[in-house]
Amino acid sequence: MSQPAIRLAVPPQAEVSSPWRDAWRSFRRNRMAMIGLGIIIFFILVALMAPLLAPYNYKEQNLVDRLQAPSGEHWFGTDDLGRDIFSRIIYGTRISLWVGVSSVLGSIASGTLLGIVAGYYGRWIDALISRLFDILLAFPGILLAIGIVAALGPSLQNALIAIAIVNVPVFGRLVRARVLSLREEEYITAARSLGMRNSRILLQHILPNCLGPIIVQGTLGIATAIIEAAALGFLGLGAQPPDPEWGKMLSDSRQFIQKAPWTVVFPGLSIMLTVLGFNLMGDGLRDVLDPRMKQ
Amino acid sequence: MEPHLLEIVDLHTHFVTERGEIPAVDGVDLSIRKGEIVGVVGESGCGKSVTSLSVMRLLPQPPGKYAGGSIRFKGEELIHAREKRMKQIRGNEISMIFQEPMTSLNPLLTVGEQIMETLRVHLPIGKKEAAARAVDMLRKVGIARAESIVRSYPHQLSGGMRQRVMIAIALCCEPELLIADEPTTALDVTIQAQILDLMKKLNRETGTAIMMITHDLGVVAEICERVVVMYAGKVVEEGAVKDIFANPRHPYTQGLIRSIPSMNEERSRLYSIPGQVPKPGAISQGCRFAPRCEYAMDICRAQLPELIAGANAAHRSRCWLNTTQEVAN
């Protein structure tokens, strides 16, 4: 009785489209976001192919060639121990991406779990978890990270753990707020009216609908985490020598900033560029995935 | 007479607020027989939706609170049933469809996935069989090209299509009772008629009883056999649809019927019942409708009338006018 209406409602090409595919399609139209994605892919490739790209061993010292200016031999110059900065930056990409991605994954895993539990079950569990987040957020992020690293001992792995802990409430609060609003959605009531268990509703209906904001915040969070890792490295609390961590390279060279500016400029540029890439991509993702942006 | 499928007796559902308990449903009696379509009519806030959510036990507690009465489904008391038992009943024996077809489907799952999920929660069947049944179900609710629609996402469908999908999900486990909470309110008039026809057809074919919650007497006239009129948390009149339309006995029902726009009469202004629905709990004494009633007498404001039948035992109303008439007769 309503066949004409049905044909109008579903154009033939609509069959291949899913909400995620639609998001990718509009993401691709966002030029800045695609530039961000390009930068990220570039750094990922650099990290993967580091041994092929690096002309020198990043640990190799050559005291004769100390503080050489950029040249055909050393593209980015050499540092105070005569190490090739270009090679160190290439290997440093591995460290920064690893710290950024894995610490954010850690924050997402624990933050999402806590946020979902708090938002869905509410009452005293919510009060407990929310106060925990409040306490964590009461400290300036970097100060808390310093405190945690100081307690655990300075190392790259502990810096990573500290950064993950600092960012847990960011994701926790995000997910909790999203769950609180999703809980009122009619399709959640509908799912309950169909006799579904809480665990199924959480995993099948609530969690997938939280993913958009989590991905957006996660991408932006990687940028923050890279900066925090560099800051901890700069303070000597992150990567330890001779690891070529960008923040550590900055602090090691800061006394030569006037005599050999290239020792500071290139690590700084690398940090800036990766962070910019993740930020651009995060903003683009927000435009297509964040429900608040959709009108 | 057939036994009742659903029997609500003296149901009290309250909301606990900072200002105390507010009775949203205040002593409702309502029963539905197997295969029957019963309309529950009233203005917003009269407690009709709360009644339906109470039957499903879907009211969040707090602030909701079942303060008394009983809800029996096939003789089984639901108010004290365990949550585990309720989960077996929901979707399988009693299903529900909602007002907004735009928001009552999960945007990230295909239509087929949502039907299959419900099937597999309640029935011991595999993926393949569930998929086949999902397509069957979509055909049953009048969706052409069900094989391709089953793979589409809710945002690709029109409102009427989504409501059909909702109906398919609600009926896929062949429940004995379907609670439809304003299922056509958000739809275009032409689509409304199609959806009502569909529900009527499915009711005939499957014998699923329908509790049709609506504020639209037109919908009631279209598909219901019996109607229950609610006002401020209480049933004020109930009876067969034809009796109520021909001979409404409660002034509120009369007002509702007079407010239906009519093409035949030449009236410059549409009638509307003066005043507003009282806030729940605002009137504790006498008839709730008395402040808006043109026939209000002293006794109306002092004492609440009982829901009583007149000459026709199935047609009951809660009004002093009718009791005094009976006495006078």
Coordinates of C-alpha atoms in Angstrom, one line a residue:
Chain A
M1 CA 0.0 0.0 0.0
S2 CA 2.9 2.3 0.4
Q3 CA 5.3 1.2 -2.3
P4 CA 5.9 4.5 -4.0
A5 CA 6.9 6.1 -0.7
I6 CA 9.4 3.3 -0.1
R7 CA 11.1 3.8 -3.5
L8 CA 11.5 7.4 -2.8
A9 CA 12.9 6.8 0.7
V10 CA 15.8 4.6 -0.4
P11 CA 17.7 5.7 -3.4
P12 CA 19.7 2.8 -4.9
Q13 CA 23.2 4.1 -4.0
A14 CA 22.2 4.5 -0.3
E15 CA 22.7 0.8 0.3
V16 CA 26.5 1.0 0.6
S17 CA 26.3 3.9 3.1
S18 CA 26.7 3.4 6.8
P19 CA 27.1 6.1 9.4
W20 CA 30.9 5.5 9.5
R21 CA 31.2 5.6 5.8
D22 CA 29.2 8.8 5.7
A23 CA 31.5 10.3 8.2
W24 CA 34.6 9.4 6.2
R25 CA 33.0 10.9 3.1
S26 CA 32.5 14.3 4.7
F27 CA 35.9 14.0 6.4
R28 CA 37.5 13.7 3.1
R29 CA 36.0 17.0 1.9
N30 CA 37.6 18.8 4.9
R31 CA 41.0 20.1 3.5
M32 CA 42.6 21.0 6.8
A33 CA 41.7 17.6 8.3
M34 CA 43.2 15.9 5.3
I35 CA 46.4 17.9 5.7
G36 CA 46.5 16.7 9.3
L37 CA 46.0 13.2 8.2
G38 CA 48.7 13.6 5.7
I39 CA 51.2 14.8 8.3
I40 CA 50.3 11.9 10.6
I41 CA 50.7 9.4 7.9
F42 CA 54.0 11.0 7.0
F43 CA 55.3 10.6 10.6
I44 CA 54.0 7.1 10.9
L45 CA 55.9 6.1 7.7
V46 CA 59.0 7.8 9.1
A47 CA 58.7 5.9 12.3
L48 CA 58.2 2.6 10.5
M49 CA 61.0 3.0 8.1
A50 CA 63.5 4.7 10.5
P51 CA 66.4 2.2 9.9
L52 CA 66.1 2.8 6.2
L53 CA 65.8 6.5 6.4
A54 CA 68.4 7.4 9.0
P55 CA 71.8 8.0 7.5
Y56 CA 73.6 7.4 10.8
N57 CA 73.2 5.5 14.0
Y58 CA 71.3 7.8 16.4
K59 CA 73.6 6.8 19.2
E60 CA 76.8 7.1 17.3
Q61 CA 79.0 9.9 18.8
N62 CA 81.6 11.7 16.7
L63 CA 83.2 14.3 19.0
V64 CA 85.3 15.7 16.1
D65 CA 82.1 16.8 14.4
R66 CA 80.4 18.5 17.4
L67 CA 77.8 21.1 16.8
Q68 CA 78.2 21.1 13.0
A69 CA 75.8 23.3 11.1
P70 CA 73.3 21.6 8.7
S71 CA 75.2 20.5 5.6
G72 CA 74.9 17.9 2.8
E73 CA 76.6 15.4 5.2
H74 CA 74.4 16.2 8.3
W75 CA 71.1 17.6 7.0
F76 CA 70.0 18.9 10.4
G77 CA 73.5 19.4 11.8
T78 CA 75.0 17.6 14.8
D79 CA 74.6 18.0 18.5
D80 CA 77.1 18.6 21.2
L81 CA 78.2 15.0 21.2
G82 CA 78.5 15.0 17.4
R83 CA 75.4 12.8 16.9
D84 CA 73.5 13.3 13.6
I85 CA 70.3 15.3 14.5
F86 CA 68.4 14.1 11.4
S87 CA 68.9 10.5 12.4
R88 CA 67.9 11.2 16.0
I89 CA 64.8 13.0 15.0
I90 CA 63.8 10.1 12.7
Y91 CA 64.2 7.6 15.6
G92 CA 62.5 10.1 18.0
T93 CA 59.4 9.9 15.9
R94 CA 59.0 6.3 17.1
I95 CA 59.2 7.4 20.7
S96 CA 56.8 10.3 20.4
L97 CA 54.2 8.4 18.4
W98 CA 54.5 5.4 20.7
V99 CA 54.1 7.5 23.8
G100 CA 51.2 9.6 22.4
V101 CA 49.2 6.7 21.0
S102 CA 49.7 4.1 23.8
S103 CA 49.1 6.6 26.6
V104 CA 45.9 7.8 25.0
L105 CA 44.8 4.2 24.4
G106 CA 45.4 3.5 28.1
S107 CA 43.4 6.6 29.1
I108 CA 40.6 5.7 26.7
A109 CA 40.4 2.1 28.1
S110 CA 40.2 3.1 31.7
G111 CA 38.3 6.4 31.2
T112 CA 35.6 4.8 29.1
L113 CA 35.1 1.9 31.5
L114 CA 34.8 4.3 34.5
G115 CA 32.7 6.8 32.5
I116 CA 30.2 4.1 31.3
V117 CA 29.8 2.6 34.7
A118 CA 29.3 6.0 36.3
G119 CA 26.9 7.2 33.7
Y120 CA 24.8 4.1 33.4
Y121 CA 24.5 2.9 36.9
G122 CA 24.6 6.4 38.6
R123 CA 23.9 6.8 42.3
W124 CA 26.8 6.2 44.7
I125 CA 29.1 4.6 42.0
D126 CA 28.7 7.8 39.9
A127 CA 29.4 9.9 43.0
L128 CA 32.6 7.9 43.8
I129 CA 34.0 7.9 40.3
S130 CA 33.1 11.5 39.6
R131 CA 34.9 12.6 42.8
L132 CA 37.9 10.6 41.7
F133 CA 37.9 12.5 38.4
D134 CA 37.5 15.8 40.3
I135 CA 40.6 15.0 42.4
L136 CA 42.7 14.1 39.4
L137 CA 41.5 17.3 37.6
A138 CA 42.3 19.5 40.6
F139 CA 46.0 19.2 39.8
P140 CA 47.6 20.9 36.7
G141 CA 48.2 18.0 34.4
I142 CA 51.9 18.3 34.0
L143 CA 52.4 18.7 37.8
L144 CA 50.4 15.6 38.4
A145 CA 52.5 13.8 35.8
I146 CA 55.7 15.0 37.4
G147 CA 54.4 13.8 40.8
I148 CA 53.6 10.3 39.4
V149 CA 56.9 10.0 37.6
A150 CA 58.7 11.1 40.7
A151 CA 57.0 8.4 42.7
L152 CA 57.6 5.7 40.0
G153 CA 61.1 6.7 39.0
P154 CA 62.1 8.5 35.8
S155 CA 61.8 6.4 32.7
L156 CA 59.9 6.6 29.4
Q157 CA 57.5 3.9 30.4
N158 CA 56.7 5.6 33.7
A159 CA 56.2 8.9 31.9
L160 CA 53.8 7.1 29.6
I161 CA 51.9 5.7 32.6
A162 CA 51.8 9.1 34.2
I163 CA 50.4 10.8 31.1
A164 CA 47.8 8.0 30.7
I165 CA 46.7 8.6 34.3
V166 CA 46.5 12.3 34.0
N167 CA 44.2 12.0 30.9
V168 CA 41.8 9.4 32.4
P169 CA 39.3 11.9 33.7
V170 CA 39.3 13.7 30.4
F171 CA 37.8 10.6 28.7
G172 CA 35.9 9.5 31.8
R173 CA 34.0 12.7 32.0
L174 CA 33.3 12.8 28.3
V175 CA 32.0 9.3 28.2
R176 CA 30.0 9.8 31.4
A177 CA 28.2 12.9 30.0
R178 CA 27.5 11.1 26.7
V179 CA 26.1 8.0 28.5
L180 CA 23.9 10.3 30.7
S181 CA 22.3 11.8 27.6
L182 CA 22.2 8.5 25.7
R183 CA 20.4 6.8 28.6
E184 CA 17.5 9.1 28.0
E185 CA 17.3 8.3 24.3
E186 CA 14.2 6.6 23.1
Y187 CA 16.1 3.7 21.5
I188 CA 17.7 2.8 24.8
T189 CA 14.2 2.7 26.4
A190 CA 13.1 0.7 23.3
A191 CA 16.0 -1.7 23.8
R192 CA 15.0 -2.1 27.4
S193 CA 11.4 -2.6 26.4
L194 CA 12.6 -5.5 24.2
G195 CA 14.0 -7.3 27.2
M196 CA 17.7 -6.7 26.7
R197 CA 20.1 -7.2 29.5
N198 CA 22.1 -4.2 30.8
S199 CA 25.4 -5.6 29.5
R200 CA 24.0 -5.9 26.0
I201 CA 22.5 -2.4 26.1
L202 CA 25.9 -1.0 27.2
L203 CA 28.0 -2.9 24.7
Q204 CA 25.6 -2.9 21.7
H205 CA 23.8 0.3 22.0
I206 CA 25.5 2.8 24.3
L207 CA 29.2 2.1 23.7
P208 CA 29.1 2.4 19.9
N209 CA 27.2 5.6 20.2
C210 CA 30.0 7.0 22.4
L211 CA 32.7 6.2 20.0
G212 CA 32.5 9.3 17.9
P213 CA 33.4 11.8 20.7
I214 CA 36.0 9.3 22.0
I215 CA 37.8 9.2 18.7
V216 CA 37.7 13.0 18.4
Q217 CA 39.0 13.5 21.9
G218 CA 41.5 10.6 21.4
T219 CA 43.1 12.2 18.4
L220 CA 43.4 15.6 20.2
G221 CA 44.6 13.8 23.3
I222 CA 47.5 12.2 21.3
A223 CA 48.7 15.8 20.6
T224 CA 48.5 16.7 24.2
A225 CA 50.2 13.5 25.3
I226 CA 53.1 14.1 22.9
I227 CA 53.6 17.6 24.3
E228 CA 53.4 16.2 27.9
A229 CA 55.9 13.5 27.0
A230 CA 58.2 16.1 25.6
A231 CA 57.8 18.2 28.7
L232 CA 58.7 15.3 30.9
G233 CA 61.6 14.5 28.7
F234 CA 62.7 18.1 28.9
L235 CA 62.6 17.9 32.7
G236 CA 64.7 14.7 32.6
L237 CA 61.8 12.6 33.8
G238 CA 60.9 10.8 30.6
A239 CA 63.2 9.2 28.1
Q240 CA 66.7 8.6 29.4
P241 CA 69.9 9.1 27.4
P242 CA 70.8 8.1 24.8
D243 CA 67.1 7.7 23.6
P244 CA 66.5 10.5 21.1
E245 CA 63.3 11.8 22.6
W246 CA 62.5 15.2 21.1
G247 CA 61.8 17.0 24.4
K248 CA 65.0 15.5 25.9
M249 CA 66.9 16.7 22.8
L250 CA 65.6 20.2 23.4
S251 CA 66.7 20.4 27.0
D252 CA 70.1 18.8 26.2
S253 CA 70.8 21.5 23.6
R254 CA 69.3 24.5 25.3
Q255 CA 72.7 25.9 26.3
F256 CA 73.8 26.0 22.7
I257 CA 70.7 27.8 21.5
Q258 CA 72.7 30.8 20.3
K259 CA 75.8 29.0 19.1
A260 CA 74.0 26.2 17.3
P261 CA 70.3 27.0 17.0
W262 CA 69.7 23.9 14.7
T263 CA 70.1 21.7 17.7
V264 CA 66.9 23.2 19.2
V265 CA 65.0 24.2 16.1
F266 CA 64.6 20.8 14.5
P267 CA 63.3 18.9 17.5
G268 CA 61.0 21.8 18.2
L269 CA 59.7 21.8 14.7
S270 CA 59.1 18.1 14.8
I271 CA 57.1 18.4 18.0
M272 CA 55.1 21.3 16.6
L273 CA 54.4 19.5 13.3
T274 CA 53.2 16.2 14.8
V275 CA 51.0 18.1 17.3
L276 CA 49.6 20.2 14.5
G277 CA 48.8 17.1 12.5
F278 CA 46.9 15.5 15.3
N279 CA 45.1 18.7 16.1
L280 CA 44.0 19.4 12.5
M281 CA 42.8 15.8 12.2
G282 CA 41.0 16.0 15.6
D283 CA 39.2 19.1 14.6
G284 CA 38.2 17.6 11.3
L285 CA 36.9 14.5 13.0
R286 CA 35.0 16.6 15.5
D287 CA 33.2 18.3 12.6
V288 CA 32.0 15.0 11.2
L289 CA 31.6 12.8 14.4
D290 CA 30.7 15.0 17.3
P291 CA 26.9 15.0 17.6
R292 CA 26.9 18.5 19.1
M293 CA 28.4 19.8 15.9
K294 CA 25.7 18.1 13.7
Q295 CA 22.7 20.2 13.1
Chain B
M1 CA -16.3 -14.1 28.4
E2 CA -12.6 -14.7 27.8
P3 CA -10.3 -14.3 30.7
H4 CA -8.3 -11.0 30.8
L5 CA -4.9 -10.9 29.3
L6 CA -3.9 -7.8 31.2
E7 CA -5.6 -6.7 34.4
I8 CA -4.6 -3.5 36.2
V9 CA -6.4 -3.1 39.5
D10 CA -6.2 0.1 41.5
L11 CA -2.7 1.0 40.3
H12 CA -0.9 3.8 42.0
T13 CA 2.4 5.0 40.5
H14 CA 4.0 7.9 42.2
F15 CA 7.0 10.2 41.5
V16 CA 9.1 10.9 44.5
T17 CA 10.2 14.6 44.3
E18 CA 11.7 17.0 46.7
R19 CA 8.2 18.4 47.4
G20 CA 7.0 14.9 48.3
E21 CA 5.3 12.1 46.4
I22 CA 3.2 13.1 43.4
P23 CA 0.6 10.6 42.2
A24 CA 0.9 10.4 38.4
V25 CA -1.3 7.3 38.3
D26 CA -3.9 7.4 41.0
G27 CA -5.9 4.3 41.3
V28 CA -6.3 3.1 37.7
D29 CA -8.3 0.0 36.8
L30 CA -7.9 -1.2 33.2
S31 CA -8.2 -4.6 31.6
I32 CA -7.5 -5.9 28.2
R33 CA -8.7 -9.2 26.8
K34 CA -6.9 -11.4 24.4
G35 CA -6.8 -10.0 20.9
E36 CA -8.6 -6.8 21.9
I37 CA -7.6 -3.3 20.8
V38 CA -8.2 -0.9 23.7
G39 CA -7.6 2.8 23.4
V40 CA -6.3 4.8 26.4
V41 CA -7.2 8.5 25.8
G42 CA -6.4 11.6 27.7
E43 CA -4.5 14.9 27.6
S44 CA -0.7 15.1 28.2
G45 CA 0.0 14.4 31.8
C46 CA -3.1 12.4 32.6
G47 CA -1.0 9.3 33.4
K48 CA -1.5 7.3 30.3
S49 CA 2.1 6.9 29.4
V50 CA 3.1 6.3 33.1
T51 CA 0.5 3.5 33.2
S52 CA 2.0 1.8 30.1
L53 CA 5.6 2.2 31.5
S54 CA 4.4 0.7 34.8
V55 CA 3.1 -2.4 32.9
M56 CA 6.5 -2.8 31.4
R57 CA 8.1 -1.9 34.7
L58 CA 10.3 0.5 32.8
L59 CA 9.8 3.5 35.0
P60 CA 13.2 4.4 36.5
Q61 CA 13.1 4.0 40.3
P62 CA 13.6 6.5 41.8
P63 CA 11.9 8.9 41.0
G64 CA 9.2 6.4 40.0
K65 CA 7.6 4.3 42.8
Y66 CA 4.9 1.7 42.6
A67 CA 2.8 2.7 45.6
G68 CA 0.0 0.2 45.3
G69 CA -2.3 -1.9 43.3
S70 CA -1.6 -4.8 41.0
I71 CA -0.8 -5.5 37.4
R72 CA -1.6 -9.0 36.4
F73 CA -0.5 -10.4 33.0
K74 CA -2.1 -13.8 32.2
G75 CA -2.7 -14.1 36.0
E76 CA 1.0 -13.3 36.8
E77 CA 1.6 -10.4 39.1
L78 CA 4.1 -8.0 37.4
I79 CA 4.6 -5.4 40.1
H80 CA 6.6 -7.8 42.3
A81 CA 8.0 -9.9 39.5
R82 CA 11.8 -10.3 39.5
E83 CA 13.7 -8.2 37.0
K84 CA 14.9 -11.4 35.4
R85 CA 11.4 -12.5 34.7
M86 CA 10.5 -9.0 33.4
K87 CA 13.3 -9.2 30.9
Q88 CA 11.8 -12.5 29.6
I89 CA 8.4 -10.8 29.3
R90 CA 9.6 -7.6 27.6
G91 CA 9.8 -8.0 23.9
N92 CA 8.6 -11.6 24.0
E93 CA 5.2 -11.4 25.7
I94 CA 4.6 -7.7 26.0
S95 CA 6.2 -5.3 23.5
M96 CA 6.1 -1.6 23.1
I97 CA 6.3 1.0 20.3
F98 CA 7.0 4.6 20.9
Q99 CA 6.0 8.0 19.6
E100 CA 9.1 9.1 17.8
P101 CA 10.1 6.7 15.1
M102 CA 13.1 9.0 14.4
T103 CA 14.7 8.4 17.8
S104 CA 13.6 4.9 18.8
L105 CA 16.0 3.0 16.5
N106 CA 19.7 2.8 17.2
P107 CA 21.3 5.0 14.5
L108 CA 24.4 2.8 14.2
L109 CA 22.8 -0.6 13.6
T110 CA 21.1 -1.7 10.4
V111 CA 17.3 -2.4 10.6
G112 CA 18.0 -6.1 10.1
E113 CA 20.6 -6.2 12.9
Q114 CA 18.0 -4.6 15.3
I115 CA 15.3 -7.2 14.4
M116 CA 17.8 -10.0 14.6
E117 CA 19.1 -8.9 18.0
T118 CA 15.6 -8.9 19.5
L119 CA 14.9 -12.4 18.0
R120 CA 18.1 -13.8 19.3
V121 CA 17.6 -12.4 22.8
H122 CA 14.4 -14.3 23.2
L123 CA 14.5 -17.3 20.9
P124 CA 17.1 -20.0 20.6
I125 CA 17.8 -19.5 16.9
G126 CA 21.0 -19.0 14.9
K127 CA 22.1 -16.0 12.9
K128 CA 20.9 -17.3 9.6
E129 CA 17.4 -18.1 10.8
A130 CA 17.2 -14.8 12.5
A131 CA 18.2 -13.0 9.3
A132 CA 15.5 -14.9 7.3
R133 CA 12.9 -14.1 9.9
A134 CA 13.9 -10.4 9.9
V135 CA 13.2 -10.2 6.2
D136 CA 9.9 -12.0 6.7
M137 CA 9.0 -9.6 9.5
L138 CA 9.7 -6.6 7.3
R139 CA 7.5 -8.1 4.6
K140 CA 4.7 -8.6 7.1
V141 CA 4.7 -5.0 8.1
G142 CA 4.3 -4.0 4.4
I143 CA 7.8 -3.1 3.5
A144 CA 8.6 -3.8 -0.2
R145 CA 12.1 -4.8 -1.2
A146 CA 12.6 -6.1 2.3
E147 CA 15.8 -7.9 1.3
S148 CA 17.5 -4.6 0.7
I149 CA 15.8 -2.6 3.4
V150 CA 17.0 -5.1 5.9
R151 CA 20.6 -3.8 5.3
S152 CA 19.8 -0.1 5.5
Y153 CA 20.3 2.2 8.5
P154 CA 17.5 4.1 10.2
H155 CA 18.5 7.5 8.8
Q156 CA 17.9 6.2 5.3
L157 CA 14.3 5.5 6.0
S158 CA 11.3 7.8 6.2
G159 CA 9.3 8.3 9.4
G160 CA 6.5 5.9 8.3
M161 CA 9.0 3.3 7.3
R162 CA 10.8 3.5 10.6
Q163 CA 7.5 3.1 12.5
R164 CA 6.9 0.0 10.4
V165 CA 10.3 -1.2 11.4
M166 CA 9.6 -0.5 15.0
I167 CA 6.4 -2.5 14.7
A168 CA 8.3 -5.3 13.0
I169 CA 10.8 -5.3 15.9
A170 CA 8.1 -5.2 18.5
L171 CA 6.1 -8.0 17.0
C172 CA 8.9 -10.3 15.8
C173 CA 8.7 -12.6 18.9
E174 CA 4.9 -12.7 18.6
P175 CA 3.9 -11.0 21.9
E176 CA 0.4 -11.3 23.2
L177 CA 0.2 -7.6 24.0
L178 CA 1.5 -4.6 22.2
I179 CA 1.6 -1.3 24.0
A180 CA 1.6 1.5 21.4
D181 CA 2.4 4.8 23.0
E182 CA 1.2 7.5 20.5
P183 CA 2.5 5.5 17.6
T184 CA 1.1 7.8 14.9
T185 CA 1.4 11.2 16.6
A186 CA 4.7 12.1 14.9
L187 CA 3.6 11.0 11.4
D188 CA 1.9 12.6 8.5
V189 CA -1.8 12.1 8.3
T190 CA -1.7 9.8 5.3
I191 CA 1.1 7.7 6.9
Q192 CA -0.9 7.7 10.1
A193 CA -3.8 5.9 8.4
Q194 CA -1.4 3.4 6.8
I195 CA 0.2 2.6 10.1
L196 CA -3.2 2.2 11.8
D197 CA -4.4 -0.1 9.0
L198 CA -1.3 -2.1 9.4
M199 CA -1.8 -2.5 13.2
K200 CA -5.4 -3.5 12.7
K201 CA -4.3 -6.1 10.1
L202 CA -1.6 -7.5 12.3
N203 CA -4.0 -7.6 15.2
R204 CA -6.4 -9.7 13.1
E205 CA -3.7 -12.0 11.8
T206 CA -1.7 -12.6 14.9
G207 CA -4.2 -12.0 17.7
T208 CA -1.9 -9.6 19.5
A209 CA -3.9 -7.4 21.8
I210 CA -3.1 -3.7 21.5
M211 CA -3.1 -1.1 24.2
M212 CA -3.3 2.1 22.1
I213 CA -2.2 5.1 24.0
T214 CA -3.2 8.3 22.3
H215 CA -4.7 11.8 22.8
D216 CA -6.4 11.5 19.4
L217 CA -10.0 10.3 19.5
G218 CA -9.8 10.0 15.7
V219 CA -7.2 7.2 16.2
V220 CA -9.5 5.5 18.7
A221 CA -12.5 5.7 16.4
E222 CA -10.4 4.2 13.6
I223 CA -9.1 1.0 15.3
C224 CA -10.2 0.5 18.9
E225 CA -13.0 -1.7 20.2
R226 CA -13.0 -0.3 23.7
V227 CA -11.7 2.9 25.1
V228 CA -10.6 4.1 28.5
V229 CA -10.6 7.8 29.1
M230 CA -8.2 9.1 31.7
Y231 CA -8.0 12.4 33.5
A232 CA -5.5 13.5 36.0
G233 CA -4.3 10.0 36.9
K234 CA -7.8 8.4 37.1
V235 CA -10.1 6.6 34.7
V236 CA -13.1 8.8 34.2
E237 CA -15.0 6.7 31.6
E238 CA -14.7 3.5 29.9
G239 CA -16.8 1.5 27.5
A240 CA -17.2 0.3 23.9
V241 CA -16.0 2.9 21.4
K242 CA -19.5 3.1 19.7
D243 CA -21.2 3.7 23.1
I244 CA -18.8 6.3 24.1
F245 CA -19.0 8.2 20.9
A246 CA -22.8 8.0 20.7
N247 CA -23.4 8.6 24.4
P248 CA -20.5 10.1 26.3
R249 CA -21.5 10.3 29.9
H250 CA -18.6 12.1 31.6
P251 CA -18.4 15.9 30.9
Y252 CA -14.7 15.5 30.1
T253 CA -15.4 12.8 27.5
Q254 CA -18.1 15.0 26.1
G255 CA -15.7 17.9 25.9
L256 CA -13.1 15.8 24.1
I257 CA -15.6 14.7 21.5
R258 CA -16.8 18.2 21.0
S259 CA -13.2 19.3 20.4
I260 CA -12.8 17.1 17.4
P261 CA -12.9 19.2 14.3
S262 CA -15.8 18.4 12.1
M263 CA -16.4 19.1 8.4
N264 CA -20.2 18.8 8.6
E265 CA -20.9 21.5 11.2
E266 CA -20.5 25.1 10.6
R267 CA -18.8 26.3 13.7
S268 CA -16.6 29.4 13.5
R269 CA -14.4 28.4 16.5
L270 CA -13.4 24.9 17.5
Y271 CA -14.6 24.0 21.0
S272 CA -12.0 23.6 23.6
I273 CA -12.4 22.6 27.2
P274 CA -11.7 25.6 29.4
G275 CA -8.9 25.6 31.9
Q276 CA -5.9 23.3 32.1
V277 CA -5.1 19.9 33.4
P278 CA -4.4 20.2 37.1
K279 CA -0.8 19.4 38.2
P280 CA -0.7 15.9 39.6
G281 CA -1.6 15.9 43.2
A282 CA -2.9 19.4 43.2
I283 CA -6.5 18.3 43.8
S284 CA -6.9 15.8 46.6
Q285 CA -10.6 16.1 47.2
G286 CA -13.6 15.5 45.0
C287 CA -13.7 15.1 41.3
R288 CA -10.5 16.1 39.5
F289 CA -12.4 17.6 36.7
A290 CA -14.7 19.8 38.8
P291 CA -12.8 23.1 38.3
R292 CA -13.2 22.8 34.5
C293 CA -16.6 21.2 34.5
E294 CA -19.6 23.3 33.4
Y295 CA -22.0 21.1 35.4
A296 CA -19.9 21.1 38.6
M297 CA -22.1 20.8 41.8
D298 CA -21.2 21.1 45.4
I299 CA -20.8 17.4 45.8
C300 CA -18.3 17.2 43.0
R301 CA -15.9 19.4 44.9
A302 CA -16.4 17.5 48.1
Q303 CA -16.3 13.8 47.2
L304 CA -14.8 11.7 44.5
P305 CA -17.5 9.8 42.5
E306 CA -17.0 6.1 41.9
L307 CA -16.6 4.5 38.5
I308 CA -20.0 3.0 38.0
A309 CA -22.0 1.5 35.2
G310 CA -25.4 2.7 34.0
A311 CA -27.9 0.6 32.1
N312 CA -25.1 -0.8 30.0
A313 CA -22.8 -2.8 32.4
A314 CA -19.7 -2.3 30.1
H315 CA -20.0 1.4 30.0
R316 CA -18.8 3.0 33.2
S317 CA -18.2 6.6 34.1
R318 CA -17.0 8.5 37.2
C319 CA -19.4 11.4 37.5
W320 CA -22.0 12.5 40.0
L321 CA -24.3 13.5 37.2
N322 CA -24.8 9.9 36.2
T323 CA -25.2 8.6 39.8
T324 CA -27.9 11.2 40.6
Q325 CA -29.6 10.4 37.3
E326 CA -29.6 6.7 38.2
V327 CA -31.1 7.6 41.6
A328 CA -33.7 9.8 39.9
N329 CA -34.6 7.0 37.6

